[in-house]
Short mmCIF file of C-alpha atoms in Angstrom, two decimals:
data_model
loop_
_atom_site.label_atom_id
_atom_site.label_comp_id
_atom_site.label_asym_id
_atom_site.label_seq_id
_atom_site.Cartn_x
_atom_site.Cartn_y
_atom_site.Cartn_z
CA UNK A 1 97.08 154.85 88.30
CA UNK A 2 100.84 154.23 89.25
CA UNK A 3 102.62 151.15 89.82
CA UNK A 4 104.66 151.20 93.05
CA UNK A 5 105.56 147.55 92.84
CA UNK A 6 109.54 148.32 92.67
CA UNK A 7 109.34 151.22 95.47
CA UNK A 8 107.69 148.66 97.73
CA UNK A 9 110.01 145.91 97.04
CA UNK A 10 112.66 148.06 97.67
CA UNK A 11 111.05 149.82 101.12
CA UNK A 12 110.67 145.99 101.97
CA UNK A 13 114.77 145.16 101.37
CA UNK A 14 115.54 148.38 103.41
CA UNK A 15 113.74 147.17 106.12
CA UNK A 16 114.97 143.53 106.21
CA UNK A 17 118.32 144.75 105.89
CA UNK A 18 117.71 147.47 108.94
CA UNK A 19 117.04 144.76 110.92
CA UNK A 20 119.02 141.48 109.73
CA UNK A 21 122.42 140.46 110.26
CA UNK A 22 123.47 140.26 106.29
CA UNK A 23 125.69 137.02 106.85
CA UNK A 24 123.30 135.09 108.46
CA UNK A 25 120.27 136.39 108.27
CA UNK A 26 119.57 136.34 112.29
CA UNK A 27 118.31 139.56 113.47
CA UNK A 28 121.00 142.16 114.45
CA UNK A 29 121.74 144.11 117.31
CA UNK A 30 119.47 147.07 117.19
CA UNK A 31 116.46 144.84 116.01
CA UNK A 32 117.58 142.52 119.27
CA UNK A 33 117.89 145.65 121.80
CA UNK A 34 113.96 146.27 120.74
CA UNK A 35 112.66 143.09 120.80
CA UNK A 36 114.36 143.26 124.61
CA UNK A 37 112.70 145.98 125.28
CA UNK A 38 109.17 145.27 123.76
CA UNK A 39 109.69 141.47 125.63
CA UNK A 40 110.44 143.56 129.46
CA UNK A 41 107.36 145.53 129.02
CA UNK A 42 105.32 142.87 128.05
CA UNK A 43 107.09 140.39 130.90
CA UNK A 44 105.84 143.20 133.52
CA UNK A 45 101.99 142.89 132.48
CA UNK A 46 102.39 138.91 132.84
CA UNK A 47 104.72 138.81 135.64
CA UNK A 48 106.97 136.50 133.96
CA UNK A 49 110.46 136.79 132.93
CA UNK A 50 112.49 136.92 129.94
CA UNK A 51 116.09 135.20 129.81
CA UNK A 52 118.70 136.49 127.25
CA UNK A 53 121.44 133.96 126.49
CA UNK A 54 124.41 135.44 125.39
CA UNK A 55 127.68 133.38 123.44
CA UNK A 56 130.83 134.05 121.59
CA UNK A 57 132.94 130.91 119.58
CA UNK A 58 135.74 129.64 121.47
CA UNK A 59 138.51 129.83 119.10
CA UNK A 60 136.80 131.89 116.24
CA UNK A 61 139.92 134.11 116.10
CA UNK A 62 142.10 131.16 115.33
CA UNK A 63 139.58 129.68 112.70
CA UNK A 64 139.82 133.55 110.72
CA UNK A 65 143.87 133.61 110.61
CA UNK A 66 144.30 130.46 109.55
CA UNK A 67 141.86 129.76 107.17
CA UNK A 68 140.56 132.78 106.16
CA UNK A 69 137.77 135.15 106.59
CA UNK A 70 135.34 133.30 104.20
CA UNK A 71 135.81 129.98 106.31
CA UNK A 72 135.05 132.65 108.99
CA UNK A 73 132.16 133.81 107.36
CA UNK A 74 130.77 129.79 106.59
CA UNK A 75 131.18 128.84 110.35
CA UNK A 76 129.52 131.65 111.42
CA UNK A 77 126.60 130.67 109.51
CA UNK A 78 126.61 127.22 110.49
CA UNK A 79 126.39 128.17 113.89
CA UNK A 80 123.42 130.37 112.72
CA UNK A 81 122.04 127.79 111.38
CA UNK A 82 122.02 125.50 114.57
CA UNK A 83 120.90 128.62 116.61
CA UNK A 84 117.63 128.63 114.80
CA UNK A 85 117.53 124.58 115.05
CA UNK A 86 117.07 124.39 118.42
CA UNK A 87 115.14 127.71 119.55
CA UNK A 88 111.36 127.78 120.21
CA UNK A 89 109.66 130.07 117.03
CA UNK A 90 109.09 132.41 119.15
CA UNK A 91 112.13 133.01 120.33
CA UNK A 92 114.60 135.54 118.97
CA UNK A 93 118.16 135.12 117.99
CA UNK A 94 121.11 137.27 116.78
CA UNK A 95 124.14 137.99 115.67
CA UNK A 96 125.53 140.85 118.00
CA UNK A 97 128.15 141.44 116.40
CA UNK A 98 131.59 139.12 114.97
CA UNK A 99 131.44 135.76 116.62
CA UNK A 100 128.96 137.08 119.39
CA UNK A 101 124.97 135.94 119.31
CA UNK A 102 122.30 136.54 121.37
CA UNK A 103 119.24 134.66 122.23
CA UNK A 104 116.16 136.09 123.81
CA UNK A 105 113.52 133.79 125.42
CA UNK A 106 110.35 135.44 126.58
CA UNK A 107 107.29 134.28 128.59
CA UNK A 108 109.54 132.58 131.30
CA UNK A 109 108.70 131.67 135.11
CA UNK A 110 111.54 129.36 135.80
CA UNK A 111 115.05 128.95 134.05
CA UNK A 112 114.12 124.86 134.73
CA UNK A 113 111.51 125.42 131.65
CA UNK A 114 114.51 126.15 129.39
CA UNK A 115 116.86 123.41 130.15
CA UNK A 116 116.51 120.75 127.84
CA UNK A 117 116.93 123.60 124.86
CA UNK A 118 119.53 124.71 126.46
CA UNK A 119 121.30 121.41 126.76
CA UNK A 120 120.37 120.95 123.24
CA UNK A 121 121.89 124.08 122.01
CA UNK A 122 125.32 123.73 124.10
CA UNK A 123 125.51 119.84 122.86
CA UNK A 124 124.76 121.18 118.77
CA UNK A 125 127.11 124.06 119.61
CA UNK A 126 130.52 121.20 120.05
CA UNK A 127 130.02 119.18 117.56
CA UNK A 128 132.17 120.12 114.43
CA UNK A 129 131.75 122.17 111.71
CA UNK A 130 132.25 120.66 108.33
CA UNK A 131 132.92 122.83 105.53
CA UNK A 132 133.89 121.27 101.99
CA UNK A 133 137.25 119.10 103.59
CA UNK A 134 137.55 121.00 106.52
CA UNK A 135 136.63 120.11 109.99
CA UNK A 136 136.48 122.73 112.39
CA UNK A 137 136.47 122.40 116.18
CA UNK A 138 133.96 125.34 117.34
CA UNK A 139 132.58 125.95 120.84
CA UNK A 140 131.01 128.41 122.91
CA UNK A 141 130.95 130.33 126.08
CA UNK A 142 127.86 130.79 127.24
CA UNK A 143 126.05 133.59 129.88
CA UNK A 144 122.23 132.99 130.66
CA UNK A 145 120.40 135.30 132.34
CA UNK A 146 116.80 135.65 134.10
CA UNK A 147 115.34 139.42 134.16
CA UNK A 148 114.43 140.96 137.41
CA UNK A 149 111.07 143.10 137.24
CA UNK A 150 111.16 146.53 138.46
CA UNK A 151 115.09 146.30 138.02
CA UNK A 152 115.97 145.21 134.51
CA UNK A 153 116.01 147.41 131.27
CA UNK A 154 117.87 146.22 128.50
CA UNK A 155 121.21 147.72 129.03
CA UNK A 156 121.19 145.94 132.27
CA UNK A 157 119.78 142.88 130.94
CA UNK A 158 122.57 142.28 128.31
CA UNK A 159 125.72 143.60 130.54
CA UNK A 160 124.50 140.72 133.10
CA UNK A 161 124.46 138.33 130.32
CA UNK A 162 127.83 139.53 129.14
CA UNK A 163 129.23 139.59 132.12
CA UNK A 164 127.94 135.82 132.66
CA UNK A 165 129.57 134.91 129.31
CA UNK A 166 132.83 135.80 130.49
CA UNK A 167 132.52 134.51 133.89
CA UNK A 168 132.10 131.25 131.88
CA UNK A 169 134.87 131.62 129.71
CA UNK A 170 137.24 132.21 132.72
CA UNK A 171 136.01 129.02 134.10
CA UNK A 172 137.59 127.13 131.32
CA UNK A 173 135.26 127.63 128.41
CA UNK A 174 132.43 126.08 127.24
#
């Protein structure tokens, strides 16, 4: 008889932290890329869609010089923190990487379905961060896009969505 307790505890850690953003706690990009990939598969045998929403902070950069990269670090997760507010459960969101997310929404037949989140999300996303006596102005500029079937992979996919992020944040932001 052995005790393997500690070895699975610690098999359990490795995984979480294979697939979790450590900072705040969203999934990460290669966890995101497969859940992409699992979600197009499965998308084909319904013949719906997925979206992937796709957003970087307006003025994160700004936020990091001047009050450091622990401020950084806090407003990151309290954008987290409203990601996760105002997603379905079953939806999937990330941290891509520095002031980038992601946001995958599976199972859908019409972007229409996904407005009110949306408009949700983008309201939650302006309104200020308040950390200890600081308030920070934060916003976002935000790509959506629907998947094609037959056309989309996940490369695809997420260029599309980047590419509709910056679209948006030549457009004035936001």
């Amino acid at each position: 008889f052995h005790d393997i307790t500690e070895r699975k505890m610690v098999e359990l850690n490795l995984t979480e932290l294979a697939f979790r953003d450590p900072l705040t706690g969203l999934a990460n990009r290669a966890y995101f890329r497969d859940r992409v990939r699992f979600s197009l598969l499965h998308a084909k045998e319904l013949n719906t869609s997925v979206a992937v929403l796709f957003f970087d902070l307006d003025g994160f950069k700004y936020i990091n010089d001047t009050y450091g990269h622990l401020t950084g670090d806090a407003t990151l997760c309290a954008i987290a923190e409203r990601v996760r507010r105002y997603i379905r459960s079953n939806d999937i969101a990330a941290r891509f990487g520095g002031d980038e997310f992601t946001i995958l929404f599976e199972n859908i037949r019409d972007i229409h379905q996904l407005k009110p989140m949306l408009d949700r999300l983008v309201e939650n996303l302006f309104v200020p961060v308040k950390l200890s006596e600081l308030i920070l102005k934060v916003g976002g500029s935000i790509g959506i896009v629907i998947s094609i079937s037959d056309q989309d992979d996940v490369d695809s996919l997420l260029h599309k969505a980047d590419l509709a992020m910056y679209h948006a944040k030549r457009s004035g932001k936001g």
